[in-house]
Coordinates of C-alpha atoms in Angstrom, one line a residue:
X1 CA 24.5 -4.1 1.2
X2 CA 26.1 -2.9 4.4
X3 CA 24.7 -4.0 7.5
X4 CA 22.5 -1.6 9.3
X5 CA 24.2 0.0 12.6
X6 CA 22.3 -0.7 15.4
X7 CA 21.4 2.2 17.9
X8 CA 19.8 2.0 21.6
X9 CA 17.0 4.1 22.4
X10 CA 16.2 5.0 26.1
X11 CA 13.1 7.0 26.8
X12 CA 10.3 7.0 29.2
X13 CA 7.6 7.8 27.5
X14 CA 6.6 5.2 24.2
X15 CA 2.9 4.0 23.3
X16 CA 0.2 3.7 24.7
X17 CA 1.5 6.4 26.0
X18 CA -0.4 10.0 24.5
X19 CA 0.8 13.6 24.0
X20 CA 3.4 15.5 22.2
X21 CA 6.4 13.5 24.4
X22 CA 6.2 10.4 22.7
X23 CA 5.7 11.7 18.9
X24 CA 9.3 12.4 18.5
X25 CA 10.8 9.2 19.0
X26 CA 8.1 6.9 17.6
X27 CA 8.8 8.7 14.2
X28 CA 12.4 8.5 14.2
X29 CA 12.2 5.0 15.2
X30 CA 10.0 4.8 12.1
X31 CA 12.1 6.4 9.6
X32 CA 15.6 5.4 10.9
X33 CA 15.9 2.6 9.4
X34 CA 15.3 3.7 5.9
X35 CA 18.8 5.5 6.2
X36 CA 20.5 2.4 7.7
X37 CA 20.3 2.5 11.0
X38 CA 18.3 -0.6 13.4
X39 CA 16.8 0.8 15.9
X40 CA 16.1 -0.9 19.6
X41 CA 14.0 0.8 22.3
X42 CA 14.3 0.3 26.1
X43 CA 11.2 1.6 28.1
X44 CA 10.0 1.1 31.5
X45 CA 7.6 -1.7 32.0
X46 CA 4.8 -0.5 34.2
X47 CA 5.3 3.6 33.5
X48 CA 2.3 6.0 35.0
X49 CA 1.4 7.8 32.0
X50 CA -0.6 11.5 32.7
X51 CA -2.1 10.7 29.4
X52 CA -2.6 7.5 27.3
X53 CA -3.7 6.8 23.7
X54 CA -3.5 3.2 22.5
X55 CA -4.1 4.2 19.0
X56 CA -0.6 5.1 18.9
X57 CA 0.3 1.4 19.7
X58 CA -0.5 1.1 15.6
X59 CA 2.5 3.2 14.8
X60 CA 5.1 0.6 16.3
X61 CA 6.6 -1.9 13.7
X62 CA 6.1 -5.5 14.8
X63 CA 9.6 -5.7 13.7
X64 CA 10.9 -3.5 16.3
X65 CA 12.9 -4.6 19.3
X66 CA 11.7 -3.3 22.4
X67 CA 12.9 -4.3 25.8
X68 CA 11.7 -3.3 29.2
X69 CA 12.3 -3.5 33.3
X70 CA 10.1 -2.3 35.9
X71 CA 9.9 1.4 37.3
X72 CA 8.9 2.6 41.1
X73 CA 7.7 6.3 40.9
X74 CA 6.6 8.1 43.7
X75 CA 3.8 9.8 42.4
X76 CA 1.1 7.7 44.7
X77 CA 3.1 9.7 47.6
X78 CA 2.6 13.1 45.7
X79 CA -1.4 12.3 44.9
X80 CA -1.9 11.4 48.8
X81 CA -1.1 15.6 49.3
X82 CA -4.1 16.2 46.6
X83 CA -5.4 15.0 43.4
X84 CA -4.0 18.1 41.7
X85 CA -0.4 16.7 42.3
X86 CA -1.2 14.6 39.4
X87 CA -0.2 17.1 37.4
X88 CA 3.4 16.4 37.9
X89 CA 3.6 13.3 35.8
X90 CA 3.2 15.9 33.0
X91 CA 5.7 18.7 34.8
X92 CA 2.4 20.8 35.8
X93 CA 1.6 22.4 39.2
X94 CA -0.6 25.1 40.6
X95 CA 1.3 28.5 40.5
X96 CA 0.2 31.9 42.5
X97 CA -2.8 32.2 44.2
X98 CA -4.3 28.7 42.7
X99 CA -1.4 26.7 45.0
X100 CA -2.7 25.5 48.2
X101 CA -0.3 24.9 51.1
X102 CA -0.6 21.1 49.5
X103 CA 0.4 22.0 46.5
X104 CA 3.4 24.3 47.7
X105 CA 4.7 21.2 50.2
X106 CA 4.8 18.9 47.5
X107 CA 6.3 21.4 44.8
X108 CA 9.0 22.0 47.4
X109 CA 9.6 18.2 47.7
X110 CA 9.7 17.4 43.8
X111 CA 12.5 20.0 43.0
X112 CA 14.5 19.3 46.1
X113 CA 14.2 15.6 46.9
X114 CA 13.5 14.0 43.7
X115 CA 16.5 15.4 41.4
X116 CA 16.2 15.8 38.7
X117 CA 12.7 14.4 38.7
X118 CA 10.5 12.0 39.9
X119 CA 11.8 9.1 37.7
X120 CA 15.1 9.0 39.3
X121 CA 15.0 5.6 40.8
X122 CA 14.9 3.8 37.6
X123 CA 18.7 5.1 37.0
X124 CA 20.5 2.6 39.0
X125 CA 18.5 -0.4 37.8
X126 CA 18.3 0.6 34.5
X127 CA 22.1 1.4 34.3
X128 CA 22.4 -2.1 35.5
X129 CA 20.7 -3.9 33.0
X130 CA 21.6 -1.9 30.3
X131 CA 25.6 -2.4 30.9
X132 CA 25.0 -5.8 30.6
X133 CA 22.7 -5.7 27.8
X134 CA 25.6 -3.5 25.8
X135 CA 28.5 -6.2 27.0
X136 CA 26.2 -8.9 25.4
X137 CA 24.6 -7.1 22.2
X138 CA 27.0 -4.4 20.0
X139 CA 25.5 -1.0 19.5
X140 CA 27.0 1.8 17.5
X141 CA 25.0 4.6 19.4
X142 CA 22.7 5.1 22.0
X143 CA 20.2 8.0 22.6
X144 CA 18.5 9.5 25.9
X145 CA 15.6 11.6 25.3
X146 CA 14.2 13.6 28.1
X147 CA 12.3 15.0 30.1
X148 CA 12.1 13.4 32.3
X149 CA 15.8 14.1 32.3
X150 CA 16.9 11.1 35.0
X151 CA 16.8 9.3 31.2
X152 CA 20.1 11.3 30.8
X153 CA 21.4 10.2 34.3
X154 CA 21.0 6.6 32.9
X155 CA 23.4 8.0 29.9
X156 CA 25.9 9.2 31.9
X157 CA 26.3 5.7 33.7
X158 CA 26.7 4.2 30.2
X159 CA 28.9 6.6 28.9
X160 CA 31.4 6.0 32.0
X161 CA 31.3 2.0 31.4
X162 CA 31.5 2.6 27.4
X163 CA 33.4 6.0 26.7
X164 CA 33.8 4.7 22.7
X165 CA 29.8 4.5 22.5
X166 CA 28.4 7.5 20.9
X167 CA 26.2 9.2 23.4
X168 CA 22.9 11.5 21.5
X169 CA 21.8 13.5 24.5
X170 CA 18.3 14.4 23.2
X171 CA 16.4 17.5 25.0
X172 CA 12.9 17.7 23.7
X173 CA 12.6 20.4 26.3
X174 CA 15.3 22.4 28.3
X175 CA 16.6 21.1 32.1
X176 CA 17.5 24.7 34.2
X177 CA 16.2 26.7 31.5
X178 CA 12.6 25.6 31.3
X179 CA 10.3 28.4 32.7
X180 CA 8.5 26.2 35.3
X181 CA 12.3 25.7 37.3
X182 CA 11.9 28.7 38.9
X183 CA 8.9 27.5 40.5
X184 CA 10.3 24.8 41.6
X185 CA 11.0 26.2 45.1
X186 CA 14.8 24.9 45.4
X187 CA 17.4 25.2 47.9
X188 CA 20.8 26.6 46.9
X189 CA 22.1 23.2 47.5
X190 CA 19.6 21.5 44.7
X191 CA 19.6 24.3 42.3
X192 CA 23.8 23.6 42.0
X193 CA 22.9 19.9 41.9
X194 CA 20.6 20.2 39.1
X195 CA 23.0 22.4 37.4
X196 CA 25.9 20.2 37.8
X197 CA 23.9 17.1 36.6
X198 CA 23.2 19.1 33.5
X199 CA 26.9 20.3 33.2
X200 CA 27.8 16.5 33.3
X201 CA 25.0 15.6 30.4
X202 CA 26.4 18.7 28.2
X203 CA 30.2 17.4 28.6
X204 CA 30.0 14.0 28.1
X205 CA 27.6 13.5 25.8
X206 CA 28.9 13.2 21.9
X207 CA 26.1 15.1 20.6
X208 CA 23.4 17.0 22.3
X209 CA 20.1 17.6 20.3
X210 CA 17.7 20.4 20.9
X211 CA 14.3 21.0 19.4
X212 CA 14.6 24.7 18.8
X213 CA 17.1 27.2 17.7
X214 CA 17.5 29.3 20.6
X215 CA 18.1 26.1 22.9
X216 CA 20.8 24.8 20.3
X217 CA 22.9 28.6 21.2
X218 CA 22.4 28.1 25.0
X219 CA 23.9 24.2 25.3
X220 CA 26.2 25.3 23.6
X221 CA 27.2 28.0 25.6
X222 CA 27.3 25.5 28.2
X223 CA 29.7 23.2 26.6
X224 CA 27.6 21.0 24.6
X225 CA 27.8 19.7 21.1
X226 CA 24.7 20.6 20.1
X227 CA 22.5 20.3 17.2
X228 CA 18.8 21.5 16.6
X229 CA 16.3 19.2 15.1
X230 CA 12.9 20.5 15.5
X231 CA 9.8 18.4 15.8
X232 CA 7.5 17.5 12.5
X233 CA 5.1 15.9 11.1
X234 CA 4.5 13.0 8.7
X235 CA 3.7 13.4 5.0
X236 CA 0.6 11.1 5.1
X237 CA -0.4 13.5 7.9
X238 CA 0.2 16.5 5.8
X239 CA -1.9 14.9 2.8
X240 CA -4.7 14.2 4.9
X241 CA -5.3 16.9 7.0
X242 CA -4.8 19.4 3.9
X243 CA -7.7 18.1 2.0
X244 CA -10.2 21.0 1.2
X245 CA -13.2 21.0 3.7
X246 CA -16.3 22.8 3.5
X247 CA -17.0 26.3 5.2
X248 CA -17.8 25.7 9.4
X249 CA -21.2 26.5 10.4
X250 CA -19.3 28.9 12.5
X251 CA -15.9 30.3 12.9
X252 CA -14.0 28.1 15.3
X253 CA -10.9 28.8 17.2
X254 CA -9.5 25.6 18.5
X255 CA -6.6 24.8 20.6
X256 CA -5.6 20.9 20.8
X257 CA -3.2 19.5 23.7
X258 CA -2.4 20.1 27.1
X259 CA -2.9 23.7 28.9
X260 CA -1.8 24.3 32.1
X261 CA -1.8 27.7 34.2
X262 CA 1.3 29.1 33.3
X263 CA 0.7 29.0 29.4
X264 CA -3.1 30.8 30.1
X265 CA -3.8 33.2 27.5
X266 CA -5.8 35.4 29.7
X267 CA -5.7 38.3 27.5
X268 CA -7.2 35.9 24.9
X269 CA -10.1 35.3 26.6
X270 CA -10.3 39.1 27.5
X271 CA -10.5 39.9 23.7
X272 CA -12.9 37.1 23.1
X273 CA -15.2 38.2 25.7
X274 CA -15.1 42.0 24.6
X275 CA -15.9 40.9 20.9
X276 CA -18.8 38.8 21.9
X277 CA -20.2 42.0 24.3
X278 CA -19.6 44.4 20.7
X279 CA -20.3 42.3 18.3
X280 CA -23.5 40.5 17.8
X281 CA -22.2 38.5 14.4
X282 CA -19.0 37.4 16.1
X283 CA -21.6 36.5 19.2
X284 CA -23.7 34.3 16.8
X285 CA -20.9 32.9 14.8
X286 CA -17.8 32.3 16.9
X287 CA -16.9 28.8 18.7
X288 CA -14.2 28.5 21.1
X289 CA -13.6 24.4 21.0
X290 CA -10.8 22.4 23.5
X291 CA -9.2 19.0 22.7
X292 CA -7.2 17.7 25.1
X293 CA -6.6 18.4 28.8
X294 CA -7.3 21.8 30.1
X295 CA -6.6 22.8 33.4
X296 CA -9.3 22.7 35.3
X297 CA -8.7 26.0 37.2
X298 CA -8.6 27.6 33.7
X299 CA -12.1 25.8 32.6
X300 CA -13.9 27.1 35.9
X301 CA -13.0 30.6 34.8
X302 CA -14.2 30.6 31.4
X303 CA -17.6 28.7 32.8
X304 CA -18.2 32.2 35.0
X305 CA -17.6 34.5 32.0
X306 CA -19.6 35.8 29.0
X307 CA -17.8 33.3 26.8
X308 CA -19.5 30.3 29.0
X309 CA -22.1 29.7 25.7
X310 CA -19.4 30.0 23.3
X311 CA -17.2 27.2 24.5
X312 CA -17.3 23.3 23.4
X313 CA -14.7 21.0 25.6
X314 CA -14.5 17.9 23.6
X315 CA -11.9 16.6 26.3
X316 CA -9.0 14.2 25.4
X317 CA -9.4 12.6 22.1
X318 CA -7.3 10.0 20.4
X319 CA -4.6 11.2 18.3
X320 CA -6.3 10.6 14.9
X321 CA -9.4 12.4 16.0
X322 CA -7.6 15.3 17.0
X323 CA -6.2 15.8 14.5
X324 CA -9.6 15.8 12.4
X325 CA -10.3 18.6 14.7
X326 CA -7.6 20.7 13.8
X327 CA -8.4 20.1 9.9
X328 CA -11.9 21.3 10.9
X329 CA -10.7 23.9 12.7
X330 CA -10.5 27.8 11.1
X331 CA -8.0 29.6 13.3
X332 CA -5.7 27.0 16.0
X333 CA -4.2 28.5 19.1
X334 CA -0.9 27.5 20.5
X335 CA 0.7 29.2 23.6
X336 CA 3.7 29.2 25.2
X337 CA 5.0 30.6 28.5
X338 CA 5.5 34.4 28.8
X339 CA 9.0 35.1 30.0
X340 CA 12.1 36.0 27.8
X341 CA 13.9 32.6 28.5
X342 CA 11.1 30.8 26.7
X343 CA 11.7 31.8 23.5
X344 CA 13.7 28.9 22.7
X345 CA 10.4 26.4 23.1
X346 CA 8.4 25.5 20.2
X347 CA 5.6 23.2 21.2
X348 CA 5.4 20.0 19.0
X349 CA 1.7 20.5 18.4
X350 CA 2.8 23.2 15.9
X351 CA 4.0 21.2 13.1
X352 CA 0.9 19.1 12.9
X353 CA -1.1 22.8 12.8
X354 CA 1.3 23.4 9.9
X355 CA 0.1 20.2 8.5
X356 CA -3.1 21.2 8.5
X357 CA -2.6 24.6 5.9
X358 CA -5.0 26.3 8.4
X359 CA -3.7 29.5 10.2
X360 CA -2.1 29.6 13.5
X361 CA -2.8 32.4 16.5
X362 CA 0.2 32.1 18.7
X363 CA 1.1 33.7 22.0
X364 CA 4.5 33.6 23.8
X365 CA 7.6 36.0 24.4
X366 CA 8.0 38.7 21.5
X367 CA 11.1 37.2 19.5
X368 CA 10.4 33.5 20.2
X369 CA 11.1 30.7 17.6
X370 CA 7.9 30.1 17.0
X371 CA 7.4 33.6 15.9
X372 CA 10.1 32.6 13.1
X373 CA 8.6 29.6 12.0
X374 CA 5.2 31.5 11.3
X375 CA 7.0 34.3 9.2
X376 CA 8.6 31.7 7.5
X377 CA 6.1 29.4 6.4
X378 CA 3.2 32.0 6.4
X379 CA 1.1 30.3 8.5
X380 CA 0.0 33.0 11.1
X381 CA 0.5 35.8 13.9
X382 CA 2.4 35.6 17.0
X383 CA 1.4 37.7 19.7
X384 CA 3.4 38.4 23.2
X385 CA 0.7 38.4 26.2
X386 CA 0.3 42.6 26.0
X387 CA -1.1 43.1 22.6
X388 CA -4.8 43.5 23.0
X389 CA -5.4 46.1 20.3
X390 CA -3.6 44.4 17.3
X391 CA -4.9 40.6 18.8
X392 CA -8.6 42.0 18.5
X393 CA -8.1 43.6 14.9
X394 CA -6.5 40.3 14.0
X395 CA -9.0 38.4 15.3
X396 CA -11.8 40.7 13.6
X397 CA -9.8 40.1 10.4
X398 CA -10.1 36.4 10.6
X399 CA -13.6 36.8 11.3
X400 CA -14.2 38.8 8.7
X401 CA -12.5 36.6 6.3
X402 CA -14.6 33.4 7.1
X403 CA -17.9 35.2 6.8
X404 CA -16.9 36.8 3.2
X405 CA -15.6 33.1 2.0
X406 CA -11.9 35.0 1.7
X407 CA -10.0 33.3 4.9
X408 CA -7.9 30.8 2.9
X409 CA -3.9 32.1 3.5
X410 CA -1.4 29.9 1.8
X411 CA 1.0 28.3 4.0
X412 CA 4.9 27.9 2.3
X413 CA 8.2 26.4 3.1
X414 CA 6.8 23.4 5.3
X415 CA 8.3 20.4 4.0
X416 CA 11.6 21.0 6.2
X417 CA 9.6 20.3 8.8
X418 CA 8.5 16.6 7.7
X419 CA 9.8 13.5 9.9
X420 CA 11.1 11.9 7.4
X421 CA 13.4 14.8 6.3
X422 CA 13.9 15.4 9.9
X423 CA 15.3 11.7 10.4
X424 CA 17.8 12.1 7.3
X425 CA 19.1 15.0 9.2
X426 CA 19.5 13.1 12.4
X427 CA 21.3 9.9 10.5
X428 CA 23.5 12.9 9.1
X429 CA 24.8 14.2 12.3
X430 CA 25.4 11.0 13.8
X431 CA 27.3 10.3 10.4
X432 CA 29.5 13.8 11.0
X433 CA 30.2 12.8 14.4
X434 CA 31.2 9.5 13.9

């Protein structure tokens, strides 16, 4: 039997980090040995994670080799300007009228001085450490996964030193095409620097991975040898979550995950208020449930509305418990940025939603990749942020179906998003580009 090929994964997010950013490579690492690859993971020793979920450490194999060095991050400086700046760790911040002068200053500093992001100070020490490590240890390929996109700058340095070593640059989110990029208050020179670094990554990486169909097209236009591998779900999770459950005492619409101001579906809160005011049955039998970290200003607005008594905010729960909440919901909410350039963003949470077999209510740009997935899997409906009448009709239809006991809609074609199948795709891309 041939000995396994060795692959080094350079990532900032790793258990006990919580949230969707950690899931992708945690699962790839889990299944890569099944396809002839032995992974080693390089991570920061002392990271500042915005969300911690220690339960995810149970999914890391005891046989996995993990190497670490310390990182310095300037988030304490940002937080000095205001406690809301803690959101920067997760790529979030206040927008519009919610921005204080401190927040505006912090955003300007973040965009213009920390290029591409505040983890930039880990690049040089990591590149120095890994150059020696790779001289002493044979590898067939290495991976950088971002955001933070500073990981890709480590990749650039390593590629210069080891030009024959295959480099796979994985973009879980785009760099300059991400919706919040235009909110960074960038100077012309800062914008040019961001774009130049991104271009260097696209041109020097042997393989560029995107998580959506639209992002692949954009990356290829910019010179990348790009392929799409979406995020996904574990088969054992599908078996667990698709178990038939008893009818809820109330028709439950749940949002699981992080919800920031740029993806706030205000149209939904408005329509739910209308239904609550117009329909007594809906008022008595509806519950809006939040699981995760919801922006405080979004919660404040909902708490001051007529929806107040229909909301249950459970806060951040461990990954396993959050999945149980998905399973016990009648309708699952997912949101995206409203602008056209965000149509390629596929939030990772949608795949765990798919595993439940429950219907999904989605918001985002008109012809988004999420809409394509929902149509292909018969898993729900996608709306733009101005389709008030259609949204109201959809919610009433689902509520009436719940009341009558005829709310089940069977999903289809979801096996393509199983993590093991996606890892097989990854191994094939690595082989083809050998």
